[in-house]
CSV table of C-alpha atoms and ligand atoms in Angstrom, one decimal:
chain,number,residue,atom,x,y,z
C,1,MET,CA,2.5,22.0,-6.5
C,2,PRO,CA,6.2,21.8,-5.4
C,3,GLU,CA,8.6,24.0,-7.2
C,4,SER,CA,11.7,22.4,-5.7
C,5,SER,CA,14.0,19.6,-7.0
C,6,ASN,CA,11.4,17.2,-5.6
C,7,ARG,CA,8.9,18.1,-8.3
C,8,LEU,CA,8.2,15.0,-10.4
C,9,THR,CA,8.6,15.1,-14.2
C,10,ARG,CA,5.8,14.0,-16.4
C,11,ALA,CA,7.9,10.9,-17.3
C,12,GLU,CA,8.1,10.0,-13.6
C,13,VAL,CA,4.3,10.4,-13.1
C,14,ASP,CA,3.7,8.2,-16.2
C,15,PHE,CA,6.2,5.6,-14.8
C,16,PHE,CA,4.3,5.5,-11.5
C,17,VAL,CA,0.9,5.2,-13.2
C,18,GLU,CA,2.2,2.3,-15.4
C,19,ASN,CA,4.3,0.5,-12.8
C,20,GLY,CA,2.9,1.3,-9.4
C,21,TYR,CA,6.3,2.4,-7.9
C,22,LEU,CA,9.0,5.1,-8.3
C,23,GLY,CA,12.6,5.4,-7.1
C,24,PRO,CA,14.9,5.0,-5.5
C,25,TYR,CA,15.4,8.6,-4.4
C,26,THR,CA,17.6,10.2,-1.7
C,27,ALA,CA,16.2,11.9,1.4
C,28,MET,CA,19.5,12.2,3.2
C,29,SER,CA,23.1,11.0,3.0
C,30,PRO,CA,24.2,7.7,4.7
C,31,ALA,CA,26.1,9.9,7.2
C,32,ASP,CA,23.0,11.9,8.1
C,33,MET,CA,21.0,8.7,8.3
C,34,ALA,CA,23.7,7.3,10.7
C,35,VAL,CA,22.7,10.0,13.2
C,36,VAL,CA,19.0,9.2,12.8
C,37,ARG,CA,19.8,5.5,13.2
C,38,ARG,CA,21.5,6.1,16.5
C,39,GLU,CA,18.4,7.8,17.8
C,40,ILE,CA,16.2,5.0,16.5
C,41,ASP,CA,18.4,2.3,18.0
C,42,ARG,CA,18.7,4.1,21.4
C,43,HIS,CA,15.1,5.2,21.9
C,44,VAL,CA,12.6,3.8,19.4
C,45,LEU,CA,13.7,0.2,19.4
C,46,LYS,CA,14.2,0.2,23.2
C,47,THR,CA,10.8,1.6,24.2
C,48,ASP,CA,7.1,0.5,23.7
C,49,GLY,CA,5.6,3.4,21.8
C,50,PRO,CA,2.0,4.5,21.7
C,51,ASN,CA,0.4,1.4,20.3
C,52,PRO,CA,0.4,-1.3,23.0
C,53,ARG,CA,-0.1,-4.2,20.5
C,54,ARG,CA,2.3,-3.0,17.8
C,55,PRO,CA,5.5,-1.4,19.2
C,56,MET,CA,6.9,-0.8,15.7
C,57,GLN,CA,3.8,1.2,14.6
C,58,SER,CA,3.0,4.9,14.8
C,59,ARG,CA,6.3,6.0,16.3
C,60,HIS,CA,5.9,9.3,14.6
C,61,MET,CA,3.6,10.0,17.6
C,62,ASP,CA,6.3,9.7,20.3
C,63,ASN,CA,9.6,10.3,18.5
C,64,ALA,CA,10.7,13.5,16.8
C,65,ALA,CA,13.2,11.8,14.5
C,66,VAL,CA,10.6,9.5,13.2
C,67,TYR,CA,8.1,12.4,12.8
C,68,ASP,CA,10.8,14.3,10.8
C,69,LEU,CA,11.5,11.2,8.5
C,70,ALA,CA,7.7,10.8,8.0
C,71,SER,CA,7.2,14.4,6.9
C,72,HIS,CA,10.5,14.7,5.0
C,73,PRO,CA,10.1,17.1,2.0
C,74,ALA,CA,12.0,14.7,-0.4
C,75,ILE,CA,9.2,12.2,0.3
C,76,VAL,CA,6.0,14.3,0.7
C,77,GLU,CA,6.8,16.8,-2.1
C,78,ARG,CA,7.2,13.9,-4.5
C,79,ILE,CA,4.0,12.3,-3.4
C,80,ALA,CA,2.3,15.7,-3.9
C,81,GLY,CA,3.2,15.3,-7.5
C,82,LEU,CA,1.0,12.1,-7.6
C,83,LEU,CA,-1.8,12.7,-5.1
C,84,GLY,CA,-2.0,16.5,-5.0
C,85,PRO,CA,-0.9,19.1,-2.5
C,86,ASP,CA,-2.9,18.0,0.6
C,87,LEU,CA,-1.3,15.0,2.2
C,88,VAL,CA,-1.9,13.0,5.4
C,89,VAL,CA,0.7,10.6,6.8
C,90,TRP,CA,-1.9,8.3,8.4
C,91,THR,CA,0.6,5.9,9.9
C,92,THR,CA,4.2,4.7,10.0
C,93,ASN,CA,5.8,1.4,10.8
C,94,PHE,CA,9.3,0.0,11.1
C,95,TRP,CA,10.3,-3.2,9.4
C,96,LEU,CA,13.1,-4.8,11.4
C,97,LYS,CA,14.6,-8.0,10.1
C,98,GLU,CA,17.4,-9.4,12.2
C,99,PRO,CA,19.7,-12.1,10.7
C,100,GLY,CA,17.4,-15.1,10.2
C,101,GLY,CA,14.3,-12.9,10.1
C,102,ALA,CA,11.3,-14.4,8.4
C,103,GLU,CA,10.1,-14.1,4.8
C,104,ILE,CA,7.3,-11.6,4.1
C,105,PRO,CA,5.1,-13.2,1.4
C,106,TRP,CA,3.8,-11.4,-1.7
C,107,HIS,CA,0.9,-9.2,-0.7
C,108,GLN,CA,-1.0,-5.9,-1.5
C,109,ASP,CA,-1.1,-3.6,1.5
C,110,ILE,CA,-4.7,-2.5,0.9
C,111,ASN,CA,-5.8,-6.1,1.8
C,112,PHE,CA,-4.9,-5.3,5.4
C,113,TRP,CA,-5.8,-1.7,5.9
C,114,PRO,CA,-8.6,0.4,7.6
C,115,ILE,CA,-8.8,3.2,5.1
C,116,GLU,CA,-11.7,4.3,2.8
C,117,PRO,CA,-11.4,5.1,-0.1
C,118,PRO,CA,-8.3,2.9,-0.7
C,119,VAL,CA,-5.9,5.7,-1.6
C,120,ASN,CA,-2.3,5.5,-0.4
C,121,ILE,CA,1.2,5.9,-1.5
C,122,SER,CA,3.9,4.4,0.8
C,123,ALA,CA,7.5,5.5,1.1
C,124,TRP,CA,9.9,2.8,2.3
C,125,ILE,CA,13.1,4.5,3.6
C,126,ALA,CA,16.2,2.5,4.4
C,127,ILE,CA,17.6,3.1,7.9
C,128,ASP,CA,20.3,0.3,7.4
C,129,GLU,CA,21.9,-0.5,4.1
C,130,VAL,CA,19.5,-2.9,2.2
C,131,SER,CA,20.6,-5.4,-0.4
C,132,ALA,CA,19.3,-8.7,-1.8
C,133,GLU,CA,21.5,-10.5,0.8
C,134,ASN,CA,19.7,-8.9,3.8
C,135,ALA,CA,16.3,-9.2,2.3
C,136,CYS,CA,15.4,-6.0,0.4
C,137,VAL,CA,11.8,-5.4,-0.6
C,138,ARG,CA,10.9,-6.9,-4.0
C,139,LEU,CA,8.2,-5.5,-6.2
C,140,ILE,CA,6.2,-6.7,-9.2
C,141,PRO,CA,5.9,-3.7,-11.6
C,142,GLY,CA,2.4,-3.2,-13.0
C,143,SER,CA,0.7,-5.5,-10.4
C,144,HIS,CA,-1.2,-2.5,-8.9
C,145,ARG,CA,-3.8,-2.5,-11.6
C,146,GLN,CA,-6.0,-5.1,-9.9
C,147,PHE,CA,-7.1,-6.1,-6.4
C,148,LEU,CA,-5.9,-9.7,-5.8
C,149,GLN,CA,-7.4,-12.4,-3.5
C,150,HIS,CA,-5.4,-13.1,-0.4
C,151,SER,CA,-5.4,-16.4,1.6
C,152,ARG,CA,-3.8,-17.6,4.8
C,153,ALA,CA,0.1,-17.6,4.7
C,154,PRO,CA,2.2,-20.4,6.3
C,155,ALA,CA,2.8,-19.8,10.0
C,156,GLU,CA,6.6,-19.3,9.6
C,157,MET,CA,6.0,-16.2,7.5
C,158,ALA,CA,6.0,-12.7,9.0
C,159,ILE,CA,2.5,-11.7,7.9
C,160,ALA,CA,-0.8,-13.7,8.1
C,161,GLU,CA,-2.0,-13.5,4.5
C,162,MET,CA,-0.5,-13.8,1.0
C,163,VAL,CA,-1.5,-13.8,-2.7
C,164,ASP,CA,-1.6,-17.1,-4.5
C,165,PRO,CA,1.6,-17.7,-6.5
C,166,ASP,CA,-0.4,-18.3,-9.7
C,167,ALA,CA,-1.5,-14.6,-9.7
C,168,TYR,CA,1.9,-13.2,-10.5
C,169,ASP,CA,5.2,-14.0,-12.3
C,170,GLU,CA,8.1,-13.8,-9.8
C,171,GLU,CA,10.6,-13.5,-12.7
C,172,GLN,CA,9.3,-10.0,-13.1
C,173,ALA,CA,10.3,-8.9,-9.6
C,174,VAL,CA,12.5,-5.9,-9.1
C,175,ASN,CA,14.8,-5.7,-6.0
C,176,MET,CA,14.8,-2.4,-4.2
C,177,GLU,CA,18.4,-2.3,-3.0
C,178,LEU,CA,19.0,1.0,-1.0
C,179,LYS,CA,21.7,2.9,0.7
C,180,PRO,CA,20.8,4.3,4.1
C,181,GLY,CA,18.7,7.5,3.5
C,182,GLU,CA,17.3,6.3,0.2
C,183,PHE,CA,13.6,5.5,-0.4
C,184,PHE,CA,11.1,4.3,-3.0
C,185,LEU,CA,7.4,5.0,-3.4
C,186,PHE,CA,4.7,2.4,-4.1
C,187,SER,CA,1.0,2.1,-4.5
C,188,GLU,CA,-1.4,0.5,-1.9
C,189,ARG,CA,-2.1,-2.3,-4.5
C,190,LEU,CA,1.5,-3.0,-5.7
C,191,LEU,CA,2.5,-6.6,-5.0
C,192,HIS,CA,5.6,-6.8,-2.8
C,193,SER,CA,7.5,-9.2,-0.6
C,194,SER,CA,10.9,-9.7,1.0
C,195,GLY,CA,12.8,-12.9,1.6
C,196,ARG,CA,14.2,-14.4,4.8
C,197,ASN,CA,17.3,-12.5,6.0
C,198,SER,CA,19.9,-15.1,5.3
C,199,SER,CA,22.8,-12.6,5.9
C,200,ASP,CA,24.5,-11.7,9.2
C,201,ARG,CA,23.4,-8.0,8.8
C,202,ARG,CA,20.3,-6.5,10.3
C,203,ARG,CA,17.8,-4.8,7.9
C,204,LEU,CA,15.7,-1.9,9.2
C,205,GLY,CA,13.4,0.3,7.1
C,206,LEU,CA,10.5,2.6,7.9
C,207,SER,CA,7.2,2.6,5.8
C,208,ILE,CA,5.5,6.0,5.7
C,209,ARG,CA,1.8,5.7,4.7
C,210,VAL,CA,0.4,8.7,2.9
C,211,THR,CA,-3.2,9.5,1.9
C,212,VAL,CA,-5.4,12.5,1.2
C,213,PRO,CA,-7.7,14.4,3.6
C,214,PHE,CA,-10.9,12.9,2.1
C,215,THR,CA,-9.9,9.4,3.2
C,216,HIS,CA,-11.4,8.1,6.4
C,217,ILE,CA,-9.0,6.2,8.7
C,218,PHE,CA,-10.8,3.7,10.9
C,219,GLN,CA,-9.6,2.2,14.1
C,220,ASP,CA,-8.8,-1.5,13.9
C,221,SER,CA,-6.1,-3.8,15.1
C,222,HIS,CA,-3.5,-1.6,13.3
C,223,LEU,CA,-4.3,1.6,15.0
C,224,HIS,CA,-4.8,2.1,18.8
C,225,PRO,CA,-7.4,4.5,20.4
C,226,GLY,CA,-5.8,7.9,20.5
C,227,HIS,CA,-3.9,7.4,17.2
C,228,THR,CA,-3.1,10.6,15.4
C,229,ALA,CA,-1.9,11.4,11.9
C,230,ILE,CA,0.4,14.1,10.5
C,231,LEU,CA,-0.9,16.8,8.1
C,232,ALA,CA,2.4,16.6,6.2
C,233,HIS,CA,1.7,19.0,3.2
C,234,GLY,CA,-1.0,21.5,2.4
C,235,ASN,CA,-4.4,21.8,4.2
C,236,ASP,CA,-7.2,19.6,5.4
C,237,VAL,CA,-10.6,21.2,4.8
C,238,MET,CA,-12.4,17.9,5.3
C,239,GLY,CA,-11.9,17.4,9.1
C,240,PHE,CA,-12.3,13.6,9.1
C,241,ASN,CA,-9.0,12.8,10.8
C,242,ARG,CA,-7.1,13.7,14.0
C,243,TYR,CA,-3.6,15.2,13.9
C,244,ALA,CA,-0.9,16.0,16.4
C,245,GLY,CA,2.2,18.1,16.0
C,246,ARG,CA,5.9,17.1,16.3
C,247,PRO,CA,6.4,15.2,19.6
M,301,AKG,O1,10.0,-4.4,4.8
M,301,AKG,C1,9.5,-5.4,4.2
M,301,AKG,O2,10.1,-6.4,4.0
M,301,AKG,C2,8.0,-5.4,3.9
M,301,AKG,C3,7.5,-4.0,3.7
M,301,AKG,C4,6.0,-3.9,3.5
M,301,AKG,O3,5.4,-4.9,3.4
M,301,AKG,C5,5.4,-2.6,3.4
M,301,AKG,O4,6.0,-1.6,3.6
M,301,AKG,O5,4.2,-2.6,3.1
């Protein structure tokens, strides 16, 4: 287990178990993230990436700056305090909301994902400054204790399925406002959403999806043939999944 300042306290572990999220924490300063942002703006957002159907997905495979963010010790060492020392970053995806960008309705990520068993902790790291004005992610604490039914979302929303509003109390929502370089962690079942970006500021974040080596990652519309994961911490004695090194 990590011996560094990234080691979670018992109180942090208990908070995660109770609420389904943790943070925010700092991976790097806003000045250091400005350097990473320049690389992302110049290369990642201007090129297609490895997944022909999802240009914002799996950019850890073709860009070293994204690979480094996805395997950042501040992130993976904290997740090791929750899932144990052997950790697989099975995918990554950018969330770009330009001014006017569409609402993402309340959902649980596991509803959409090709992993079995359904074990995942995500880190959402801010590339831009993120506030309520430019549509930060919102969470419902404690909503991860059940799997909720999803149904079709209205066409103007940014994802295809959502949870029925009767299933949660939006008054309980917590806004995850972040400086560039800050991140939070959340469970694969935690209800989350983000509003329309009604500001004139872009909002860019990266979700880093972390599981354990005994999880099988299937190919579906999320993941293209040839997809590879990162063995971000510890060892994989199971051999179920494919890894590649830093691009
Ligand atoms: O960035 C957003 O607004 C949504 C993020 C999200 O749904 C996720 O990371 O699973």
